[in-house]
Amino acid sequence: MYFTEKNRIPGFSFPKIRGSEQREVGYFPLPGTIRASLGPFSRDCLAAFSARTGLAVETEEPWLYLKKENLPEEGYRLRVEENALTVEAGTEKGVIYALTTLFLRLEDGRIPCCRLEDSPRYPHRGLSLDCVRHFFPIGEVEKILEQMALVKMNVLHFHLSDDQGWRIESLRFPELHRQSDAYYTRRELKNLVAFARLRGISVIPEIDLPGHTTAILSAYPELGCTGKRPSLAGEGGIYNTILCAGNAEVFRFLEELLPEIMEVFPD
C-alpha cells in the first residue's frame, strides 16, 4: 500500500520547507480530476501526484499551472489560491517536489492556501538497499521508493551483486542469475527505474569488482585466480574469491557485461 492521506503514520515528520513560506486565508478543494496547463513540462511530472491522489490528468480548463523559471534543479515556488495552484520550477524534478509538497499538505480533500519557495540543502539525499543478502520482491522496492519520494530523497543506491548472489537478469551471461535463488528481470528493473524517475529518484546499481565476486565466480569460475568453482556465500564476511586481474578474459567479460547493465540503469 502506498502512502495516502488516510494511512499517514502518526507523528511522522515530513521535510521542512527550506525557504520562505506564508500561510494565506482559505483552502483549495481538490477537484475530481487533475486539470493542468503543462507549459514546457511533460505529463510525466504529474504521474506521481496522479497515482497518490487517484485522479486522472486532463489539460482542459486547468486549475494547475506549471511555469518554467530560473530556479535550482530541484527548487520550486508554489502558490495555492482558492481557485488555482501555480508551480514555478526550473526542471521537472522541481515540479515533482512541488506536487509532493501539495500532496503532503492535503487534508480532508483540500489544501491550505499559501505561498512558498523551497529547495533542498544537499544535492545527494540517498538510501542504500542491499537486495543481495536480503532479497526484496520488486513490489517492496517500489514501496520503499515511494516512501523515499515523500521525504524527498533522490538516490537509491541499489546493491545487486556480492558474494551471496547476482540479482540482475543477464542476456549475455545467463549463468550469473541462474545460480542465484532470486533475481530481478530486466523488464522489472527497467520498470523500477521508470517508477523512480517519475518520483525524482535516480537508481544507482552497485556492482562489486574485483572482490565481493563469489557469485560471479560460482557461475564463471574461469575468471578467478584458481579456476576452481566456489559455492555461493551463505553468510556475511570477507571472502578471498576475486576476479583475476592478470586474465585478459576478465576484461572482455566486463566490457560485455557492464554495458548490458547500463542499458537498464541510465544513471
Coordinates of C-alpha atoms in Angstrom, one line a residue:
M1 CA 0.0 0.0 0.0
Y2 CA 1.4 3.4 -0.9
F3 CA 1.3 6.3 1.4
T4 CA -2.1 8.1 1.2
E5 CA -3.9 10.8 3.1
K6 CA -5.8 8.0 5.0
N7 CA -2.8 6.0 6.2
R8 CA -0.3 8.6 7.4
I9 CA 1.9 7.4 10.2
P10 CA 1.1 9.3 13.4
G11 CA 4.0 11.6 14.4
F12 CA 5.8 11.1 11.1
S13 CA 7.8 14.2 10.2
F14 CA 8.0 15.4 6.6
P15 CA 10.8 17.6 5.2
K16 CA 10.6 21.2 6.4
I17 CA 10.4 24.0 3.8
R18 CA 13.9 25.4 3.2
G19 CA 12.9 28.9 2.2
S20 CA 10.2 31.5 2.6
E21 CA 6.6 30.4 3.5
Q22 CA 3.5 32.4 4.0
R23 CA 0.1 31.0 5.1
E24 CA -2.9 32.6 3.5
V25 CA -6.6 32.6 4.2
G26 CA -8.7 29.8 2.7
Y27 CA -8.3 26.4 1.1
F28 CA -8.1 24.9 -2.4
P29 CA -10.6 22.0 -2.6
L30 CA -9.1 19.2 -4.8
P31 CA -11.4 18.6 -7.8
G32 CA -12.2 15.2 -9.2
T33 CA -9.5 15.3 -11.9
I34 CA -6.1 17.0 -12.3
R35 CA -6.6 19.6 -15.0
A36 CA -3.2 21.1 -15.8
S37 CA -1.6 23.7 -18.0
L38 CA 1.8 21.9 -18.5
G39 CA 3.7 24.8 -20.1
P40 CA 7.1 23.4 -21.2
F41 CA 6.9 20.4 -18.9
S42 CA 5.7 16.8 -19.8
R43 CA 2.8 14.9 -18.3
D44 CA 5.4 12.7 -16.6
C45 CA 6.0 15.1 -13.8
L46 CA 2.3 14.7 -12.8
A47 CA 2.4 10.9 -12.7
A48 CA 3.3 10.5 -9.0
F49 CA 0.7 13.1 -7.9
S50 CA -1.9 11.4 -10.0
A51 CA -1.0 8.0 -8.5
R52 CA -1.1 9.2 -5.0
T53 CA -4.5 11.0 -5.3
G54 CA -6.1 8.6 -7.7
L55 CA -7.0 11.4 -10.0
A56 CA -6.7 11.3 -13.8
V57 CA -4.8 14.0 -15.7
E58 CA -6.6 16.3 -18.2
T59 CA -5.5 19.5 -19.9
E60 CA -8.8 21.3 -20.4
E61 CA -10.0 24.1 -18.1
P62 CA -6.8 24.0 -16.0
W63 CA -6.6 24.8 -12.3
L64 CA -2.9 23.7 -12.0
Y65 CA -0.4 25.9 -13.9
L66 CA 3.2 24.8 -14.4
K67 CA 5.6 27.6 -15.3
K68 CA 9.4 27.4 -16.1
E69 CA 11.6 29.8 -14.1
N70 CA 15.3 30.2 -13.4
L71 CA 15.4 28.2 -10.2
P72 CA 17.8 25.5 -8.8
E73 CA 17.4 22.0 -10.3
E74 CA 15.1 20.7 -7.5
G75 CA 13.8 24.0 -6.3
Y76 CA 10.3 25.4 -6.8
R77 CA 7.9 28.1 -6.0
L78 CA 4.3 27.3 -5.0
R79 CA 1.2 29.4 -4.8
V80 CA -2.0 27.9 -3.6
E81 CA -5.1 30.0 -4.0
E82 CA -8.8 29.2 -3.5
N83 CA -9.4 28.6 -7.2
A84 CA -5.9 27.7 -8.7
L85 CA -2.5 26.3 -8.0
T86 CA 0.7 27.6 -9.6
V87 CA 4.1 25.8 -9.7
E88 CA 7.2 27.6 -10.9
A89 CA 10.3 25.4 -11.4
G90 CA 13.4 25.1 -13.5
T91 CA 13.2 21.4 -14.1
E92 CA 10.7 18.6 -13.9
K93 CA 12.2 17.5 -10.6
G94 CA 11.3 20.8 -9.2
V95 CA 7.7 20.3 -10.3
I96 CA 7.7 16.7 -8.8
Y97 CA 8.8 18.1 -5.5
A98 CA 6.3 20.9 -5.5
L99 CA 3.5 18.4 -6.1
T100 CA 4.9 16.2 -3.4
T101 CA 4.6 19.1 -1.0
L102 CA 1.0 19.7 -2.2
F103 CA 0.1 16.0 -1.5
L104 CA 1.7 16.1 2.0
R105 CA -0.5 19.2 2.8
L106 CA -3.7 17.6 1.6
E107 CA -6.2 17.4 4.5
D108 CA -9.8 16.2 4.0
G109 CA -9.6 16.7 0.3
R110 CA -8.3 20.3 0.4
I111 CA -5.0 22.2 0.5
P112 CA -4.4 25.2 2.7
C113 CA -3.7 28.4 0.7
C114 CA -0.1 29.6 0.9
R115 CA 2.9 31.0 -0.9
L116 CA 6.3 29.2 -0.5
E117 CA 9.7 28.7 -2.1
D118 CA 11.7 25.6 -1.4
S119 CA 14.9 23.8 -2.5
P120 CA 17.0 21.0 -0.9
R121 CA 20.1 21.8 1.1
Y122 CA 22.0 18.7 -0.1
P123 CA 22.2 17.6 -3.8
H124 CA 22.6 13.9 -2.8
R125 CA 20.0 12.5 -0.5
G126 CA 20.2 8.8 -0.7
L127 CA 19.2 5.4 0.7
S128 CA 21.3 2.2 0.4
L129 CA 19.3 -1.0 -0.1
D130 CA 21.1 -4.4 -0.1
C131 CA 19.0 -6.9 -2.0
V132 CA 21.8 -9.4 -2.4
R133 CA 22.0 -10.6 1.3
H134 CA 18.3 -10.0 1.8
F135 CA 16.2 -10.1 -1.4
F136 CA 13.1 -7.8 -1.6
P137 CA 10.4 -8.5 -4.2
I138 CA 10.1 -5.7 -6.8
G139 CA 6.8 -4.6 -5.3
E140 CA 8.5 -4.0 -1.9
V141 CA 11.3 -2.0 -3.6
E142 CA 8.6 0.2 -5.2
K143 CA 7.1 0.9 -1.8
I144 CA 10.5 1.9 -0.5
L145 CA 10.9 4.3 -3.4
E146 CA 7.5 5.8 -2.7
Q147 CA 8.4 6.4 0.9
M148 CA 11.8 7.9 -0.2
A149 CA 10.0 10.3 -2.6
L150 CA 7.7 11.5 0.2
V151 CA 10.7 12.6 2.2
K152 CA 12.3 13.9 -0.9
M153 CA 15.3 11.6 -1.1
N154 CA 16.6 11.4 -4.6
V155 CA 19.1 8.5 -4.9
L156 CA 18.5 4.8 -4.4
H157 CA 21.9 3.0 -4.0
F158 CA 20.8 -0.4 -5.2
H159 CA 23.2 -3.2 -4.1
L160 CA 22.7 -6.1 -6.6
S161 CA 25.9 -8.1 -6.7
D162 CA 28.1 -9.7 -4.0
D163 CA 29.4 -13.0 -2.6
Q164 CA 25.9 -14.1 -1.8
G165 CA 24.3 -13.7 -5.2
W166 CA 23.8 -11.9 -8.5
R167 CA 20.4 -10.3 -8.7
I168 CA 20.2 -8.9 -12.3
E169 CA 19.0 -11.0 -15.3
S170 CA 21.8 -11.1 -17.9
L171 CA 21.1 -12.0 -21.5
R172 CA 24.8 -12.3 -22.3
F173 CA 25.8 -14.3 -19.2
P174 CA 22.7 -16.0 -18.0
E175 CA 24.5 -18.3 -15.6
L176 CA 25.0 -15.2 -13.4
H177 CA 21.3 -15.0 -12.4
R178 CA 20.5 -18.7 -12.8
Q179 CA 22.7 -19.8 -9.9
S180 CA 21.0 -17.3 -7.5
D181 CA 17.9 -18.2 -5.7
A182 CA 16.1 -15.0 -6.7
Y183 CA 16.8 -12.2 -9.2
Y184 CA 15.1 -9.3 -11.0
T185 CA 14.3 -9.5 -14.7
R186 CA 15.4 -6.7 -17.0
R187 CA 11.8 -5.7 -17.6
E188 CA 11.2 -5.4 -13.8
L189 CA 14.3 -3.3 -13.3
K190 CA 13.5 -1.0 -16.3
N191 CA 10.0 -0.5 -14.9
L192 CA 11.5 0.2 -11.5
V193 CA 13.9 2.8 -12.9
A194 CA 11.0 4.5 -14.7
F195 CA 8.9 4.3 -11.5
A196 CA 11.7 6.0 -9.6
R197 CA 12.3 8.7 -12.2
L198 CA 8.7 9.8 -12.1
R199 CA 9.3 10.4 -8.4
G200 CA 12.5 12.4 -8.8
I201 CA 14.8 9.4 -7.8
S202 CA 17.9 8.1 -9.6
V203 CA 18.7 4.4 -9.2
I204 CA 22.4 3.6 -9.0
P205 CA 23.3 -0.1 -9.1
E206 CA 26.3 -1.3 -7.0
I207 CA 28.3 -3.9 -9.0
D208 CA 31.2 -5.0 -6.8
L209 CA 34.6 -5.6 -8.5
P210 CA 37.1 -7.2 -8.3
G211 CA 36.3 -8.6 -4.8
H212 CA 32.9 -9.5 -3.4
T213 CA 32.5 -11.6 -6.6
T214 CA 31.9 -15.1 -5.3
A215 CA 28.5 -15.2 -7.1
I216 CA 30.2 -14.2 -10.4
L217 CA 32.9 -16.9 -10.0
S218 CA 30.3 -19.5 -9.0
A219 CA 28.8 -19.0 -12.4
Y220 CA 32.1 -18.5 -14.4
P221 CA 35.0 -19.9 -12.3
E222 CA 37.4 -19.5 -15.2
L223 CA 37.5 -15.7 -14.4
G224 CA 39.1 -16.4 -10.9
C225 CA 42.7 -16.7 -9.9
T226 CA 42.4 -20.5 -9.2
G227 CA 39.9 -21.6 -11.8
K228 CA 38.0 -23.5 -9.1
R229 CA 34.2 -23.1 -8.7
P230 CA 33.4 -21.6 -5.3
S231 CA 30.0 -22.0 -3.7
L232 CA 27.8 -19.0 -3.1
A233 CA 28.4 -17.5 0.3
G234 CA 25.7 -18.3 2.8
E235 CA 26.5 -15.6 5.3
G236 CA 28.3 -12.3 5.6
G237 CA 32.0 -11.8 5.9
I238 CA 35.1 -11.2 3.8
Y239 CA 35.9 -13.8 1.1
N240 CA 39.1 -14.3 -0.8
T241 CA 37.5 -15.2 -4.1
I242 CA 38.3 -12.3 -6.6
L243 CA 38.4 -11.8 -10.3
C244 CA 41.9 -12.4 -11.8
A245 CA 43.4 -9.1 -12.9
G246 CA 46.0 -11.0 -14.9
N247 CA 43.4 -12.7 -17.0
A248 CA 42.5 -10.9 -20.3
E249 CA 39.2 -12.8 -20.4
V250 CA 38.1 -10.9 -17.2
F251 CA 38.3 -7.6 -19.1
R252 CA 36.5 -8.9 -22.1
F253 CA 33.8 -10.3 -19.8
L254 CA 33.4 -6.9 -18.1
E255 CA 33.4 -5.0 -21.4
E256 CA 30.3 -7.1 -22.4
L257 CA 28.6 -7.2 -19.0
L258 CA 28.7 -3.6 -17.9
P259 CA 27.2 -2.1 -21.0
E260 CA 24.3 -4.5 -20.6
I261 CA 23.7 -3.2 -17.1
M262 CA 24.0 0.4 -18.2
E263 CA 21.1 -0.2 -20.6
V264 CA 18.9 -0.9 -17.7
F265 CA 20.3 1.8 -15.4
P266 CA 21.0 5.0 -17.3
D267 CA 22.1 6.9 -14.2

